[in-house]
Coordinates of C-alpha atoms and ligand atoms in Angstrom, one line a residue:
X24 CA -0.4 -0.1 0.0
X25 CA 3.0 2.2 0.4
X26 CA 2.8 3.1 -3.1
X27 CA -0.8 4.2 -3.0
X28 CA 0.2 6.9 0.1
X29 CA -0.1 10.1 -1.6
X30 CA -3.0 8.8 -4.1
X31 CA -5.2 7.8 -1.2
X32 CA -4.6 10.8 0.7
X33 CA -5.6 13.0 -2.4
X34 CA -8.7 10.2 -3.0
X35 CA -10.1 11.0 0.2
X36 CA -10.5 14.4 -0.2
X37 CA -13.3 14.0 -2.7
X38 CA -14.1 10.6 -2.4
X39 CA -16.2 9.4 1.0
X40 CA -14.3 6.3 3.0
X41 CA -16.7 3.6 2.3
X42 CA -16.8 4.2 -1.3
X43 CA -12.7 3.1 -1.3
X44 CA -12.1 -0.4 -0.7
X45 CA -8.5 -1.8 0.0
X46 CA -7.6 -5.3 -1.1
X47 CA -10.9 -6.0 -2.3
X48 CA -11.8 -9.6 -3.4
X49 CA -12.8 -9.7 -6.6
X50 CA -14.3 -12.7 -6.3
X51 CA -17.3 -10.3 -5.0
X52 CA -17.2 -8.4 -7.7
X53 CA -17.3 -11.0 -10.5
X54 CA -20.1 -13.5 -12.1
X55 CA -17.7 -16.0 -12.0
X56 CA -17.2 -15.5 -8.2
X57 CA -13.8 -15.9 -8.8
X58 CA -10.4 -13.5 -8.7
X59 CA -8.0 -12.3 -6.2
X60 CA -7.9 -9.0 -4.3
X61 CA -7.5 -6.0 -6.1
X62 CA -5.4 -3.3 -3.9
X63 CA -7.9 -0.3 -4.1
X64 CA -11.7 -0.6 -5.7
X65 CA -13.7 2.5 -5.8
X66 CA -17.3 3.2 -6.0
X67 CA -17.7 6.9 -7.6
X68 CA -21.0 8.2 -7.1
X69 CA -21.1 10.5 -10.4
X70 CA -19.1 11.1 -13.4
X71 CA -17.1 14.5 -12.4
X72 CA -15.8 12.2 -9.5
X73 CA -15.0 9.5 -12.4
X74 CA -12.9 12.2 -14.2
X75 CA -11.3 13.3 -10.9
X76 CA -10.2 10.1 -10.5
X77 CA -9.1 9.3 -13.5
X78 CA -7.3 12.6 -13.5
X79 CA -5.5 11.6 -9.8
X80 CA -4.2 8.1 -11.4
X81 CA -2.6 10.0 -14.0
X82 CA -0.8 12.6 -11.9
X83 CA 0.4 9.7 -9.7
X84 CA 0.9 7.5 -12.2
X85 CA -1.3 4.8 -10.4
X86 CA -2.5 2.5 -13.1
X87 CA -6.4 1.8 -13.1
X88 CA -9.1 -0.3 -14.5
X89 CA -12.8 0.1 -15.4
X90 CA -15.3 -2.7 -14.6
X91 CA -19.1 -2.4 -15.0
X92 CA -20.8 -5.3 -13.3
X93 CA -17.6 -8.2 -14.1
X94 CA -20.1 -10.3 -16.0
X95 CA -17.3 -10.8 -18.8
X96 CA -14.4 -10.9 -16.4
X97 CA -11.8 -13.4 -15.2
X98 CA -10.1 -11.9 -12.7
X99 CA -6.8 -13.8 -11.7
X100 CA -6.3 -15.4 -8.7
X101 CA -3.2 -12.9 -7.5
X102 CA -5.6 -10.2 -8.1
X103 CA -5.0 -6.5 -9.7
X104 CA -2.4 -3.9 -8.7
X105 CA -4.7 -1.5 -10.0
X106 CA -7.4 1.1 -8.8
X107 CA -10.5 -0.3 -9.9
X108 CA -13.5 1.6 -10.6
X109 CA -16.9 0.0 -10.5
X110 CA -19.6 1.6 -12.4
X111 CA -22.7 -0.9 -11.6
X112 CA -24.9 1.0 -9.2
X113 CA -22.7 4.2 -9.6
X114 CA -23.5 6.1 -12.3
X115 CA -27.1 5.2 -12.8
X116 CA -28.8 7.9 -14.3
X117 CA -31.5 7.3 -16.9
X118 CA -33.6 9.6 -19.0
X119 CA -35.9 8.9 -21.4
X120 CA -37.7 11.4 -23.8
X121 CA -39.6 10.8 -27.0
X122 CA -37.8 8.0 -28.6
X123 CA -34.4 8.6 -27.0
X124 CA -33.0 7.1 -24.2
X125 CA -29.9 8.5 -22.6
X126 CA -28.4 6.4 -19.6
X127 CA -24.8 6.5 -17.4
X128 CA -22.8 3.6 -17.9
X129 CA -23.6 1.9 -14.7
X130 CA -27.0 1.1 -15.5
X131 CA -27.9 -2.6 -16.1
X132 CA -28.7 -3.7 -19.6
X133 CA -31.9 -5.2 -17.9
X134 CA -32.9 -2.0 -16.1
X135 CA -32.5 -0.2 -19.8
X136 CA -34.8 -2.5 -21.6
X137 CA -37.5 -2.4 -19.0
X138 CA -37.2 1.8 -19.5
X139 CA -37.3 1.1 -23.0
X140 CA -40.8 -1.2 -22.8
X141 CA -42.6 1.0 -19.9
X142 CA -42.4 3.9 -22.4
X143 CA -43.4 1.7 -25.1
X144 CA -40.0 2.0 -27.2
X145 CA -38.8 -1.0 -29.0
X146 CA -35.3 -2.2 -30.1
X147 CA -33.7 -3.1 -27.1
X148 CA -35.7 -6.4 -26.4
X149 CA -32.1 -8.6 -27.0
X150 CA -30.6 -6.8 -24.5
X151 CA -33.1 -7.7 -21.5
X152 CA -31.3 -10.7 -20.4
X153 CA -27.6 -9.6 -20.7
X154 CA -26.0 -9.4 -17.3
X155 CA -23.8 -6.6 -17.6
X156 CA -23.7 -2.8 -17.6
X157 CA -24.0 0.1 -20.0
X158 CA -20.9 0.8 -20.2
X159 CA -19.6 -3.0 -20.7
X160 CA -22.0 -3.7 -23.4
X161 CA -20.7 -0.3 -25.2
X162 CA -16.9 -1.4 -24.9
X163 CA -18.4 -5.0 -26.1
X164 CA -20.9 -4.4 -28.5
X165 CA -22.5 -6.8 -26.6
X166 CA -25.8 -8.8 -28.7
X167 CA -28.2 -11.4 -28.5
X168 CA -30.5 -13.3 -30.6
X169 CA -30.5 -10.9 -33.7
X170 CA -29.9 -7.8 -32.0
X171 CA -26.6 -5.7 -30.8
X172 CA -26.0 -2.8 -29.2
X173 CA -24.6 -0.7 -32.5
X174 CA -28.3 -1.2 -34.2
X175 CA -29.3 1.0 -31.5
X176 CA -27.2 3.5 -29.9
X177 CA -26.5 6.9 -31.5
X178 CA -23.6 8.5 -29.5
X179 CA -21.3 7.8 -26.6
X180 CA -19.9 10.3 -24.4
X181 CA -16.1 9.0 -22.7
X182 CA -13.2 10.1 -21.1
X183 CA -10.1 9.6 -23.4
X184 CA -6.6 8.7 -21.6
X185 CA -5.7 12.0 -21.4
X186 CA -8.6 12.8 -19.1
X187 CA -10.6 14.8 -21.9
X188 CA -14.2 14.2 -22.0
X189 CA -15.3 13.5 -25.8
X190 CA -18.3 12.3 -27.9
X191 CA -18.3 9.6 -30.4
X192 CA -20.9 9.1 -32.6
X193 CA -22.3 6.6 -35.0
X194 CA -19.2 5.3 -37.3
X195 CA -16.8 6.7 -35.1
X196 CA -17.7 3.9 -32.5
X197 CA -15.8 1.0 -34.8
X198 CA -18.5 -1.6 -33.6
X199 CA -17.9 -4.9 -35.0
X200 CA -18.6 -8.6 -33.4
X201 CA -17.8 -8.3 -29.8
X202 CA -15.8 -5.0 -30.3
X203 CA -15.7 -1.3 -30.4
X204 CA -13.6 1.9 -30.2
X205 CA -13.1 1.3 -26.5
X206 CA -11.4 -2.2 -26.3
X207 CA -8.1 -2.6 -25.3
X208 CA -8.1 1.3 -24.2
X209 CA -8.4 3.1 -20.9
X210 CA -10.9 5.1 -22.7
X211 CA -14.0 5.4 -20.0
X212 CA -17.6 5.2 -21.3
X213 CA -19.4 7.7 -19.2
X214 CA -22.9 7.5 -20.8
X215 CA -24.7 6.9 -24.3
X216 CA -27.7 7.8 -26.2
X217 CA -30.1 5.5 -27.9
X218 CA -32.5 5.9 -30.6
X219 CA -35.5 3.4 -30.4
X220 CA -39.1 3.3 -32.4
X221 CA -42.5 3.4 -30.7
X222 CA -43.8 -0.2 -30.4
X223 CA -46.8 -2.2 -28.5
X224 CA -46.3 -2.5 -25.3
X225 CA -47.6 -6.0 -24.8
X226 CA -45.6 -7.3 -27.9
X227 CA -42.3 -6.0 -26.4
X228 CA -43.0 -7.5 -23.2
X229 CA -44.1 -10.9 -24.8
X230 CA -41.0 -10.5 -26.6
X231 CA -38.6 -10.0 -23.9
X232 CA -40.3 -12.8 -21.9
X233 CA -39.4 -15.3 -24.8
X234 CA -36.1 -14.2 -24.9
X235 CA -35.1 -14.9 -21.5
X236 CA -37.2 -18.0 -21.1
X237 CA -34.9 -19.2 -24.0
X238 CA -31.7 -18.0 -22.0
X239 CA -33.2 -20.0 -18.8
X240 CA -33.5 -23.0 -21.3
X241 CA -30.4 -23.3 -22.8
X242 CA -27.9 -21.5 -20.0
X243 CA -26.5 -22.5 -16.9
X244 CA -28.0 -19.4 -15.2
X245 CA -28.0 -21.5 -11.9
X246 CA -24.1 -21.4 -11.9
X247 CA -21.5 -18.9 -12.0
X248 CA -19.9 -17.9 -14.9
X249 CA -19.0 -15.0 -17.4
X250 CA -21.1 -16.2 -20.2
X251 CA -19.6 -17.4 -23.9
X252 CA -16.2 -18.1 -23.0
X253 CA -14.8 -18.0 -26.6
X254 CA -15.9 -15.7 -29.5
X255 CA -17.9 -17.2 -32.6
X256 CA -15.2 -18.6 -35.2
X257 CA -16.3 -17.9 -38.6
X258 CA -18.4 -21.1 -39.8
X259 CA -19.0 -22.9 -36.8
X260 CA -20.3 -22.4 -33.1
X261 CA -17.9 -22.8 -30.5
X262 CA -20.1 -24.5 -27.9
X263 CA -21.1 -26.8 -30.8
X264 CA -17.5 -27.8 -31.4
X265 CA -16.5 -28.2 -27.5
X266 CA -19.3 -30.8 -27.4
X267 CA -18.5 -32.7 -30.3
X268 CA -15.0 -32.9 -29.0
X269 CA -16.2 -34.8 -26.2
X270 CA -15.6 -32.2 -23.6
X271 CA -19.1 -31.8 -22.0
X272 CA -18.6 -31.7 -18.4
X273 CA -14.9 -31.9 -18.7
X274 CA -13.3 -30.3 -15.0
X275 CA -10.2 -29.1 -14.3
X276 CA -10.4 -28.3 -10.4
X277 CA -13.6 -26.5 -9.8
X278 CA -14.2 -25.4 -13.2
X279 CA -16.6 -27.5 -15.6
X280 CA -17.6 -27.1 -19.5
X281 CA -21.0 -26.7 -18.9
X282 CA -23.6 -29.8 -19.0
X283 CA -26.0 -27.6 -20.5
X284 CA -24.3 -25.4 -22.7
X285 CA -20.6 -26.1 -23.5
X286 CA -19.7 -22.7 -24.9
X287 CA -20.0 -21.8 -21.1
X288 CA -17.2 -22.7 -18.3
X289 CA -19.1 -22.6 -15.1
X290 CA -17.4 -21.9 -11.6
X291 CA -19.0 -25.4 -10.0
X292 CA -17.4 -25.9 -7.0
X293 CA -14.5 -22.9 -5.7
X294 CA -12.8 -22.5 -9.1
X295 CA -9.6 -20.5 -8.9
X296 CA -8.8 -18.9 -12.2
X297 CA -5.9 -20.9 -12.6
X298 CA -8.1 -23.7 -12.8
X299 CA -10.4 -21.8 -15.8
X300 CA -7.2 -21.0 -17.4
X301 CA -6.2 -24.3 -17.7
X302 CA -9.7 -25.3 -18.6
X303 CA -9.5 -23.1 -21.4
X304 CA -6.2 -23.8 -22.7
X305 CA -7.3 -27.7 -22.9
X306 CA -10.7 -26.9 -25.0
X307 CA -8.5 -24.9 -27.2
X308 CA -5.6 -27.5 -27.8
X309 CA -8.5 -30.3 -28.2
X310 CA -10.8 -28.5 -30.6
X311 CA -7.7 -27.5 -32.6
X312 CA -6.7 -30.7 -32.9
X313 CA -10.1 -32.5 -33.8
X314 CA -11.6 -29.7 -36.0
X315 CA -8.2 -27.3 -36.6
X316 CA -10.4 -24.5 -35.5
X317 CA -8.4 -21.9 -33.3
X318 CA -10.9 -20.7 -30.4
X319 CA -10.5 -17.2 -29.3
X320 CA -11.4 -16.5 -26.0
X321 CA -14.4 -13.3 -25.6
X322 CA -14.1 -13.2 -21.8
X323 CA -11.0 -11.1 -20.8
X324 CA -8.9 -12.2 -18.3
X325 CA -7.0 -9.5 -16.3
X326 CA -4.6 -9.2 -13.2
X327 CA -1.2 -10.3 -12.2
X328 CA 0.0 -13.0 -14.3
Ligands
LIG23 C1 -24.9 -15.6 -18.1 C2 -24.4 -14.8 -18.4 C3 -24.6 -14.2 -20.3 C4 -23.9 -13.8 -20.8 N1 -25.1 -13.2 -22.6 C5 -24.3 -12.6 -23.3 C6 -24.8 -12.4 -24.4 O1 -26.0 -12.9 -24.6 N2 -24.8 -11.5 -25.0 C7 -23.0 -11.0 -24.8 O2 -22.9 -10.4 -25.7 N3 -22.7 -11.2 -23.7 C8 -23.1 -11.8 -22.9 N4 -22.5 -12.0 -21.8 C9 -21.2 -11.5 -21.5 C10 -21.4 -9.8 -20.7 O3 -22.6 -9.8 -19.7 C11 -21.5 -8.6 -21.5 O4 -20.0 -8.8 -22.2 C12 -21.3 -7.5 -20.8 O5 -21.6 -6.4 -22.1 C13 -20.3 -7.1 -19.9 O6 -21.2 -6.1 -19.2 P1 -20.0 -5.8 -17.7 O7 -20.7 -4.2 -17.2 O8 -20.3 -6.7 -17.1 O9 -18.5 -5.6 -18.3 P2 -17.5 -5.8 -17.4 O10 -17.5 -7.8 -17.6 O11 -17.2 -5.5 -15.9 O12 -16.2 -5.7 -18.1 C14 -16.1 -5.9 -19.9 C15 -15.3 -5.0 -20.1 O13 -15.7 -4.2 -20.4 C16 -15.0 -2.7 -20.1 N5 -15.7 -2.0 -19.3 C17 -17.1 -2.4 -18.2 N6 -17.6 -0.5 -18.5 C18 -16.6 0.1 -18.7 C19 -16.7 1.7 -19.1 N7 -17.6 2.3 -18.3 N8 -16.1 2.5 -19.7 C20 -14.9 1.5 -20.3 N9 -14.7 0.2 -20.1 C21 -16.0 -0.3 -19.6 C22 -14.1 -3.6 -19.4 O14 -12.7 -2.6 -18.6 C23 -13.8 -4.7 -19.5 O15 -12.9 -4.7 -20.7 C24 -23.0 -12.6 -20.2 C25 -22.5 -13.2 -19.5 C26 -23.1 -14.0 -18.4 C27 -22.5 -14.3 -17.2

């Protein structure tokens, strides 16, 4: 903690004590329920605080990591030598006007989709069951059942690596399959604006219910996971390749290829991050040997190696 001493003194000037956590177990902040401790975790109250935290990190040369709801993260067992800035339940302003919704990055997609439904707006039904925040969804261009964030978003407010607030519009987002201009950078997504169509409330509700039921039927939602582990290889489905490789239920330590959906790895019994990483490697090798396909991960492994 010595290296953070001055940083912490400065941070306490503008962030209340309970919103700063030290040696915080990341397993409490990820859907995998896995992960060593982050040196510091901060829960900012608004975008002004985020900007001040980022500026302070830059001034003190302290690395920072941005997270939403941790539903696409595998935090390594040694934890994170960084300041983790968590948006979920922190940046949660949401505003609906006519056929627009503007919302901050810490709002859950399910909440955003429900707000759209309440106002009779269609276009976000696909997002109702994705367990991430808006920020994580923009970074990942999250999508399901034929819909993607890129189809409905019009602009994003973000803080760039120099601590300057900027706006990205349309094509500037560089959206692709599970990617955007924000991936692999330290740009902080603050909020985004969506344009939706007017629709029938009952039909919107019915579609969201149907898609959520499809998830319950096909995905192992009863066990901790980070969703689909691998990106979809062109011309194949990762889950089918894994299943056809005979790996359904294959275990390393407490990590297991889901019995219900082979594209998911579940934490079935106190898995470590290393168990998951070893299992990922085993799956990649097996699928490559059997089918010649190289599976790339969709989940983000972070933390000290
Ligand atoms: C059961 C289950 C089902 C899932 N189903 C789907 C699905 O159908 N479709 C799909 O696309 N995904 C799915 N996922 C994966 C996950 O929910 C999405 O990737 C989601 O968009 C991640 O959001 P998050 O807030 O949890 O991001 P995190 O996991 O916290 O972070 C993901 C990445 O985004 C970055 N990030 C997060 N917030 C910000 C921000 N404000 N500014 C800058 N960077 C940020 C992080 O640094 C990290 O690189 C599923 C996951 C689970 C557990």
